[in-house]
PDB file of C-alpha atoms in Angstrom:
ATOM      1  CA  UNK A   1       2.320 -18.778  -0.235  1.00  0.00           C
ATOM      2  CA  UNK A   2       2.962 -15.276  -1.435  1.00  0.00           C
ATOM      3  CA  UNK A   3       6.277 -13.713  -0.474  1.00  0.00           C
ATOM      4  CA  UNK A   4       8.115 -10.477  -1.243  1.00  0.00           C
ATOM      5  CA  UNK A   5      11.648  -9.716  -0.093  1.00  0.00           C
ATOM      6  CA  UNK A   6      13.422  -6.378   0.061  1.00  0.00           C
ATOM      7  CA  UNK A   7      16.482  -5.220   1.993  1.00  0.00           C
ATOM      8  CA  UNK A   8      15.520  -3.684   5.303  1.00  0.00           C
ATOM      9  CA  UNK A   9      17.725  -0.608   5.075  1.00  0.00           C
ATOM     10  CA  UNK A  10      20.149   1.048   2.659  1.00  0.00           C
ATOM     11  CA  UNK A  11      22.369   4.103   2.911  1.00  0.00           C
ATOM     12  CA  UNK A  12      23.499   6.303   0.028  1.00  0.00           C
ATOM     13  CA  UNK A  13      25.108   9.675  -0.532  1.00  0.00           C
ATOM     14  CA  UNK A  14      23.432  12.802  -1.858  1.00  0.00           C
ATOM     15  CA  UNK A  15      23.946  13.081  -5.615  1.00  0.00           C
ATOM     16  CA  UNK A  16      24.716   9.381  -6.042  1.00  0.00           C
ATOM     17  CA  UNK A  17      22.707   6.493  -7.540  1.00  0.00           C
ATOM     18  CA  UNK A  18      21.069   3.694  -5.548  1.00  0.00           C
ATOM     19  CA  UNK A  19      19.338   0.488  -6.624  1.00  0.00           C
ATOM     20  CA  UNK A  20      16.721  -1.112  -4.381  1.00  0.00           C
ATOM     21  CA  UNK A  21      15.993  -4.743  -5.193  1.00  0.00           C
ATOM     22  CA  UNK A  22      12.785  -6.689  -4.744  1.00  0.00           C
ATOM     23  CA  UNK A  23      12.301 -10.409  -5.262  1.00  0.00           C
ATOM     24  CA  UNK A  24       8.936 -12.087  -5.175  1.00  0.00           C
ATOM     25  CA  UNK A  25       7.406 -15.542  -5.159  1.00  0.00           C
ATOM     26  CA  UNK A  26       3.738 -15.175  -5.979  1.00  0.00           C
ATOM     27  CA  UNK A  27       1.051 -16.881  -8.009  1.00  0.00           C
ATOM     28  CA  UNK A  28      -1.329 -15.006 -10.267  1.00  0.00           C
ATOM     29  CA  UNK A  29       1.158 -12.195 -10.997  1.00  0.00           C
ATOM     30  CA  UNK A  30      -0.543  -9.161 -12.497  1.00  0.00           C
ATOM     31  CA  UNK A  31       1.928  -6.307 -12.151  1.00  0.00           C
ATOM     32  CA  UNK A  32       4.464  -4.818  -9.764  1.00  0.00           C
ATOM     33  CA  UNK A  33       4.344  -1.435  -8.086  1.00  0.00           C
ATOM     34  CA  UNK A  34       6.832   0.742  -6.280  1.00  0.00           C
ATOM     35  CA  UNK A  35       5.634   3.217  -3.690  1.00  0.00           C
ATOM     36  CA  UNK A  36       7.491   5.798  -1.612  1.00  0.00           C
ATOM     37  CA  UNK A  37       6.488   6.351   1.985  1.00  0.00           C
ATOM     38  CA  UNK A  38       7.858   9.095   4.208  1.00  0.00           C
ATOM     39  CA  UNK A  39       7.688   8.446   7.934  1.00  0.00           C
ATOM     40  CA  UNK A  40       4.166   8.882   9.273  1.00  0.00           C
ATOM     41  CA  UNK A  41       2.697   9.489   5.837  1.00  0.00           C
ATOM     42  CA  UNK A  42       0.741   7.469   3.279  1.00  0.00           C
ATOM     43  CA  UNK A  43       2.480   5.640   0.416  1.00  0.00           C
ATOM     44  CA  UNK A  44       2.685   7.554  -2.844  1.00  0.00           C
ATOM     45  CA  UNK A  45       2.823   5.859  -6.237  1.00  0.00           C
ATOM     46  CA  UNK A  46       6.172   5.831  -8.060  1.00  0.00           C
ATOM     47  CA  UNK A  47       6.019   3.243 -10.828  1.00  0.00           C
ATOM     48  CA  UNK A  48       4.236   0.259 -12.305  1.00  0.00           C
ATOM     49  CA  UNK A  49       5.652  -2.612 -14.371  1.00  0.00           C
ATOM     50  CA  UNK A  50       3.640  -5.417 -15.901  1.00  0.00           C
ATOM     51  CA  UNK A  51       5.939  -6.370 -18.797  1.00  0.00           C
ATOM     52  CA  UNK A  52       9.651  -7.174 -18.635  1.00  0.00           C
ATOM     53  CA  UNK A  53      12.014  -4.270 -19.033  1.00  0.00           C
ATOM     54  CA  UNK A  54      12.804  -0.834 -17.788  1.00  0.00           C
ATOM     55  CA  UNK A  55      10.344   1.990 -17.134  1.00  0.00           C
ATOM     56  CA  UNK A  56      11.911   5.411 -16.743  1.00  0.00           C
ATOM     57  CA  UNK A  57      10.280   8.380 -15.081  1.00  0.00           C
ATOM     58  CA  UNK A  58      12.575  11.302 -14.391  1.00  0.00           C
ATOM     59  CA  UNK A  59      15.132  10.436 -11.723  1.00  0.00           C
ATOM     60  CA  UNK A  60      13.378   7.148 -10.967  1.00  0.00           C
ATOM     61  CA  UNK A  61      13.442   3.963 -13.067  1.00  0.00           C
ATOM     62  CA  UNK A  62      11.970   0.561 -12.379  1.00  0.00           C
ATOM     63  CA  UNK A  63      12.920  -2.766 -13.918  1.00  0.00           C
ATOM     64  CA  UNK A  64      11.048  -6.053 -14.028  1.00  0.00           C
ATOM     65  CA  UNK A  65      12.017  -9.617 -14.911  1.00  0.00           C
ATOM     66  CA  UNK A  66       9.001 -11.868 -14.544  1.00  0.00           C
ATOM     67  CA  UNK A  67      10.937 -15.074 -15.238  1.00  0.00           C
ATOM     68  CA  UNK A  68      13.300 -14.288 -12.362  1.00  0.00           C
ATOM     69  CA  UNK A  69      10.670 -12.858 -10.012  1.00  0.00           C
ATOM     70  CA  UNK A  70      12.820  -9.773  -9.680  1.00  0.00           C
ATOM     71  CA  UNK A  71      12.460  -6.024  -9.818  1.00  0.00           C
ATOM     72  CA  UNK A  72      14.555  -3.055  -8.891  1.00  0.00           C
ATOM     73  CA  UNK A  73      13.982   0.637  -8.348  1.00  0.00           C
ATOM     74  CA  UNK A  74      16.812   2.893  -9.462  1.00  0.00           C
ATOM     75  CA  UNK A  75      17.093   6.372  -8.005  1.00  0.00           C
ATOM     76  CA  UNK A  76      19.523   8.812  -9.631  1.00  0.00           C
ATOM     77  CA  UNK A  77      20.889  12.162  -8.467  1.00  0.00           C
ATOM     78  CA  UNK A  78      19.796  11.442  -4.934  1.00  0.00           C
ATOM     79  CA  UNK A  79      18.373  14.291  -2.897  1.00  0.00           C
ATOM     80  CA  UNK A  80      17.933  14.521   0.854  1.00  0.00           C
ATOM     81  CA  UNK A  81      14.150  14.443   0.364  1.00  0.00           C
ATOM     82  CA  UNK A  82      14.512  10.933  -1.097  1.00  0.00           C
ATOM     83  CA  UNK A  83      15.087   9.653   2.430  1.00  0.00           C
ATOM     84  CA  UNK A  84      12.026   7.447   2.890  1.00  0.00           C
ATOM     85  CA  UNK A  85      10.849   3.861   2.813  1.00  0.00           C
ATOM     86  CA  UNK A  86      10.378   2.272  -0.600  1.00  0.00           C
ATOM     87  CA  UNK A  87       7.710  -0.385  -0.830  1.00  0.00           C
ATOM     88  CA  UNK A  88       7.523  -3.071  -3.487  1.00  0.00           C
ATOM     89  CA  UNK A  89       4.010  -4.461  -4.057  1.00  0.00           C
ATOM     90  CA  UNK A  90       2.830  -7.219  -6.375  1.00  0.00           C
ATOM     91  CA  UNK A  91      -0.697  -7.335  -7.677  1.00  0.00           C
ATOM     92  CA  UNK A  92      -2.036 -10.860  -7.842  1.00  0.00           C
ATOM     93  CA  UNK A  93      -5.275 -12.292  -9.110  1.00  0.00           C
ATOM     94  CA  UNK A  94      -6.426 -14.581  -6.347  1.00  0.00           C
ATOM     95  CA  UNK A  95      -9.811 -15.935  -5.274  1.00  0.00           C
ATOM     96  CA  UNK A  96     -11.489 -14.154  -8.192  1.00  0.00           C
ATOM     97  CA  UNK A  97     -10.196 -10.720  -7.286  1.00  0.00           C
ATOM     98  CA  UNK A  98      -7.115  -8.542  -7.392  1.00  0.00           C
ATOM     99  CA  UNK A  99      -5.018  -7.959  -4.302  1.00  0.00           C
ATOM    100  CA  UNK A 100      -1.789  -6.130  -3.594  1.00  0.00           C
ATOM    101  CA  UNK A 101       0.816  -8.107  -1.676  1.00  0.00           C
ATOM    102  CA  UNK A 102       3.362  -5.788  -0.057  1.00  0.00           C
ATOM    103  CA  UNK A 103       6.952  -6.122   0.946  1.00  0.00           C
ATOM    104  CA  UNK A 104       8.041  -4.750   4.312  1.00  0.00           C
ATOM    105  CA  UNK A 105       9.788  -1.818   2.642  1.00  0.00           C
ATOM    106  CA  UNK A 106      13.372  -0.626   2.330  1.00  0.00           C
ATOM    107  CA  UNK A 107      14.339   2.324   4.473  1.00  0.00           C
ATOM    108  CA  UNK A 108      16.661   4.533   2.436  1.00  0.00           C
ATOM    109  CA  UNK A 109      18.915   6.917   4.340  1.00  0.00           C
ATOM    110  CA  UNK A 110      20.575   9.703   2.348  1.00  0.00           C
ATOM    111  CA  UNK A 111      23.720  11.245   3.781  1.00  0.00           C
ATOM    112  CA  UNK A 112      25.165  14.604   2.719  1.00  0.00           C
TER     113      UNK A 112
ATOM    114  CA  UNK B   1      -2.458  15.452  -2.623  1.00  0.00           C
ATOM    115  CA  UNK B   2      -4.252  12.318  -3.779  1.00  0.00           C
ATOM    116  CA  UNK B   3      -7.789  13.520  -3.238  1.00  0.00           C
ATOM    117  CA  UNK B   4      -8.366  10.729  -0.718  1.00  0.00           C
ATOM    118  CA  UNK B   5      -9.168  11.803   2.833  1.00  0.00           C
ATOM    119  CA  UNK B   6      -9.468   9.846   6.065  1.00  0.00           C
ATOM    120  CA  UNK B   7     -10.823  10.641   9.495  1.00  0.00           C
ATOM    121  CA  UNK B   8      -9.914  10.814  12.239  1.00  0.00           C
ATOM    122  CA  UNK B   9      -6.177  11.362  11.977  1.00  0.00           C
ATOM    123  CA  UNK B  10      -5.449   9.807  15.337  1.00  0.00           C
ATOM    124  CA  UNK B  11      -7.549   7.750  17.696  1.00  0.00           C
ATOM    125  CA  UNK B  12      -6.998   6.159  21.089  1.00  0.00           C
ATOM    126  CA  UNK B  13      -9.242   3.318  22.242  1.00  0.00           C
ATOM    127  CA  UNK B  14      -9.148   0.703  24.971  1.00  0.00           C
ATOM    128  CA  UNK B  15      -9.176  -3.046  24.546  1.00  0.00           C
ATOM    129  CA  UNK B  16     -12.639  -4.447  23.861  1.00  0.00           C
ATOM    130  CA  UNK B  17     -14.045  -1.239  22.405  1.00  0.00           C
ATOM    131  CA  UNK B  18     -15.313  -0.754  18.872  1.00  0.00           C
ATOM    132  CA  UNK B  19     -14.042   1.765  16.328  1.00  0.00           C
ATOM    133  CA  UNK B  20     -15.191   3.170  12.985  1.00  0.00           C
ATOM    134  CA  UNK B  21     -12.696   4.703  10.581  1.00  0.00           C
ATOM    135  CA  UNK B  22     -13.809   6.708   7.573  1.00  0.00           C
ATOM    136  CA  UNK B  23     -12.453   7.294   4.107  1.00  0.00           C
ATOM    137  CA  UNK B  24     -13.534   9.540   1.269  1.00  0.00           C
ATOM    138  CA  UNK B  25     -12.294   8.354  -2.111  1.00  0.00           C
ATOM    139  CA  UNK B  26     -11.624  10.354  -5.225  1.00  0.00           C
ATOM    140  CA  UNK B  27     -14.849  11.094  -7.053  1.00  0.00           C
ATOM    141  CA  UNK B  28     -15.490   8.420  -9.663  1.00  0.00           C
ATOM    142  CA  UNK B  29     -13.280   5.825  -8.004  1.00  0.00           C
ATOM    143  CA  UNK B  30     -15.384   2.702  -7.653  1.00  0.00           C
ATOM    144  CA  UNK B  31     -12.846   0.622  -5.760  1.00  0.00           C
ATOM    145  CA  UNK B  32     -11.593   1.153  -2.234  1.00  0.00           C
ATOM    146  CA  UNK B  33      -9.119  -1.017  -0.382  1.00  0.00           C
ATOM    147  CA  UNK B  34      -8.264  -0.939   3.308  1.00  0.00           C
ATOM    148  CA  UNK B  35      -4.873  -1.809   4.737  1.00  0.00           C
ATOM    149  CA  UNK B  36      -3.354  -2.203   8.175  1.00  0.00           C
ATOM    150  CA  UNK B  37       0.260  -1.110   8.526  1.00  0.00           C
ATOM    151  CA  UNK B  38       2.189  -1.925  11.668  1.00  0.00           C
ATOM    152  CA  UNK B  39       5.284   0.099  12.476  1.00  0.00           C
ATOM    153  CA  UNK B  40       8.196  -0.865  10.230  1.00  0.00           C
ATOM    154  CA  UNK B  41       6.093  -3.193   8.104  1.00  0.00           C
ATOM    155  CA  UNK B  42       4.428  -3.016   4.737  1.00  0.00           C
ATOM    156  CA  UNK B  43       0.658  -2.607   4.483  1.00  0.00           C
ATOM    157  CA  UNK B  44      -1.439  -5.738   5.017  1.00  0.00           C
ATOM    158  CA  UNK B  45      -4.542  -6.076   2.871  1.00  0.00           C
ATOM    159  CA  UNK B  46      -7.754  -6.149   4.927  1.00  0.00           C
ATOM    160  CA  UNK B  47     -10.436  -6.057   2.252  1.00  0.00           C
ATOM    161  CA  UNK B  48     -11.582  -4.360  -0.898  1.00  0.00           C
ATOM    162  CA  UNK B  49     -14.955  -2.977  -1.941  1.00  0.00           C
ATOM    163  CA  UNK B  50     -16.157  -2.454  -5.475  1.00  0.00           C
ATOM    164  CA  UNK B  51     -19.412  -0.656  -6.174  1.00  0.00           C
ATOM    165  CA  UNK B  52     -20.546  -1.151  -2.570  1.00  0.00           C
ATOM    166  CA  UNK B  53     -19.852  -4.876  -2.383  1.00  0.00           C
ATOM    167  CA  UNK B  54     -16.955  -6.657  -0.758  1.00  0.00           C
ATOM    168  CA  UNK B  55     -14.699  -7.966  -3.496  1.00  0.00           C
ATOM    169  CA  UNK B  56     -11.834  -9.624  -1.699  1.00  0.00           C
ATOM    170  CA  UNK B  57     -10.562 -10.124   1.789  1.00  0.00           C
ATOM    171  CA  UNK B  58      -7.172 -10.671   3.357  1.00  0.00           C
ATOM    172  CA  UNK B  59      -6.346 -12.755   6.379  1.00  0.00           C
ATOM    173  CA  UNK B  60      -8.290 -10.730   8.944  1.00  0.00           C
ATOM    174  CA  UNK B  61     -10.973 -12.003  11.345  1.00  0.00           C
ATOM    175  CA  UNK B  62     -14.673 -11.165  10.916  1.00  0.00           C
ATOM    176  CA  UNK B  63     -14.505  -8.477  13.605  1.00  0.00           C
ATOM    177  CA  UNK B  64     -12.986  -6.349  10.818  1.00  0.00           C
ATOM    178  CA  UNK B  65     -15.864  -5.277   8.605  1.00  0.00           C
ATOM    179  CA  UNK B  66     -16.564  -2.539   6.124  1.00  0.00           C
ATOM    180  CA  UNK B  67     -19.046  -0.610   4.098  1.00  0.00           C
ATOM    181  CA  UNK B  68     -18.834   1.405   0.900  1.00  0.00           C
ATOM    182  CA  UNK B  69     -21.429   4.045   0.055  1.00  0.00           C
ATOM    183  CA  UNK B  70     -22.665   5.442  -3.276  1.00  0.00           C
ATOM    184  CA  UNK B  71     -21.030   8.824  -2.571  1.00  0.00           C
ATOM    185  CA  UNK B  72     -17.498   7.255  -2.755  1.00  0.00           C
ATOM    186  CA  UNK B  73     -17.086   7.167   1.007  1.00  0.00           C
ATOM    187  CA  UNK B  74     -16.376   4.027   2.995  1.00  0.00           C
ATOM    188  CA  UNK B  75     -15.941   2.774   6.540  1.00  0.00           C
ATOM    189  CA  UNK B  76     -13.782   0.265   8.331  1.00  0.00           C
ATOM    190  CA  UNK B  77     -15.288  -1.096  11.549  1.00  0.00           C
ATOM    191  CA  UNK B  78     -13.315  -3.054  14.090  1.00  0.00           C
ATOM    192  CA  UNK B  79     -15.078  -4.734  17.011  1.00  0.00           C
ATOM    193  CA  UNK B  80     -13.607  -6.092  20.233  1.00  0.00           C
ATOM    194  CA  UNK B  81     -10.356  -4.192  19.819  1.00  0.00           C
ATOM    195  CA  UNK B  82      -7.149  -5.953  20.764  1.00  0.00           C
ATOM    196  CA  UNK B  83      -3.767  -4.453  21.593  1.00  0.00           C
ATOM    197  CA  UNK B  84      -2.337  -5.809  18.316  1.00  0.00           C
ATOM    198  CA  UNK B  85      -4.850  -3.734  16.370  1.00  0.00           C
ATOM    199  CA  UNK B  86      -2.703  -0.688  17.088  1.00  0.00           C
ATOM    200  CA  UNK B  87      -1.471   0.399  13.656  1.00  0.00           C
ATOM    201  CA  UNK B  88      -1.821   2.877  10.830  1.00  0.00           C
ATOM    202  CA  UNK B  89      -4.975   2.173   8.838  1.00  0.00           C
ATOM    203  CA  UNK B  90      -4.836   3.221   5.217  1.00  0.00           C
ATOM    204  CA  UNK B  91      -7.522   3.379   2.606  1.00  0.00           C
ATOM    205  CA  UNK B  92      -6.703   3.508  -1.082  1.00  0.00           C
ATOM    206  CA  UNK B  93      -9.012   4.203  -3.988  1.00  0.00           C
ATOM    207  CA  UNK B  94      -8.752   3.335  -7.653  1.00  0.00           C
ATOM    208  CA  UNK B  95     -10.933   3.765 -10.698  1.00  0.00           C
ATOM    209  CA  UNK B  96     -11.885   0.168 -11.312  1.00  0.00           C
ATOM    210  CA  UNK B  97     -10.805  -3.298 -10.265  1.00  0.00           C
ATOM    211  CA  UNK B  98      -7.336  -4.173 -11.430  1.00  0.00           C
ATOM    212  CA  UNK B  99      -6.437  -0.666 -12.580  1.00  0.00           C
ATOM    213  CA  UNK B 100      -2.864   0.478 -12.380  1.00  0.00           C
ATOM    214  CA  UNK B 101      -2.731   2.821  -9.463  1.00  0.00           C
ATOM    215  CA  UNK B 102      -4.150   3.000  -5.981  1.00  0.00           C
ATOM    216  CA  UNK B 103      -4.246   6.433  -4.364  1.00  0.00           C
ATOM    217  CA  UNK B 104      -3.785   6.423  -0.629  1.00  0.00           C
ATOM    218  CA  UNK B 105      -5.287   8.602   2.026  1.00  0.00           C
ATOM    219  CA  UNK B 106      -3.122   9.977   4.851  1.00  0.00           C
ATOM    220  CA  UNK B 107      -4.175   7.194   7.216  1.00  0.00           C
ATOM    221  CA  UNK B 108      -5.639   6.920  10.692  1.00  0.00           C
ATOM    222  CA  UNK B 109      -3.237   6.113  13.515  1.00  0.00           C
ATOM    223  CA  UNK B 110      -5.111   3.843  15.959  1.00  0.00           C
ATOM    224  CA  UNK B 111      -3.698   3.164  19.401  1.00  0.00           C
ATOM    225  CA  UNK B 112      -5.329   0.499  21.561  1.00  0.00           C
ATOM    226  CA  UNK B 113      -4.499   0.639  25.260  1.00  0.00           C
TER     227      UNK B 113
END
């Protein structure tokens, strides 16, 4: 089966750095996405990794190791508005089409 | 703003009824995917349409059906509503199959009583 694991909840302090991990066991891997979702709102795209390594985009970076089935999202200089759920999603090629398999999300709480 | 809109925003139905949810994709986006998201969970893939044809389906029963129209709009229909169908329903559009990014609409919150 297809499985994605993320911590349920994390807490960090404003101005600090936090790393949110995601491990996956999937077949037909075709890329990994990170999305941010504020309560009651739609997910918004943060990053995409298809090759091993680090992708940096401003305060956010995402890392992928395909051999380990592992990714992390790194958030620097945390701001209160970063309080949200962070969803890891793996795109797989299955049954002749692409699908996104989603983790349950990590709720990040930022404290002053 | 992603350029993807959904209607209605909220909806209350009773068990056994039927519902139609609507989505308007970004112009030029040929792929639309529909997801069900229960509270505290990640989205669950319902199905995907590409150029007006179903192109993949998740583990949902046939009472979940859809349509995609040439004007980049689409519908999700759910028959014989059950209490467990209460969730946030999200549509997401992308340019083509397998492209990098899906752009989500704001969702429709469906409550089944």
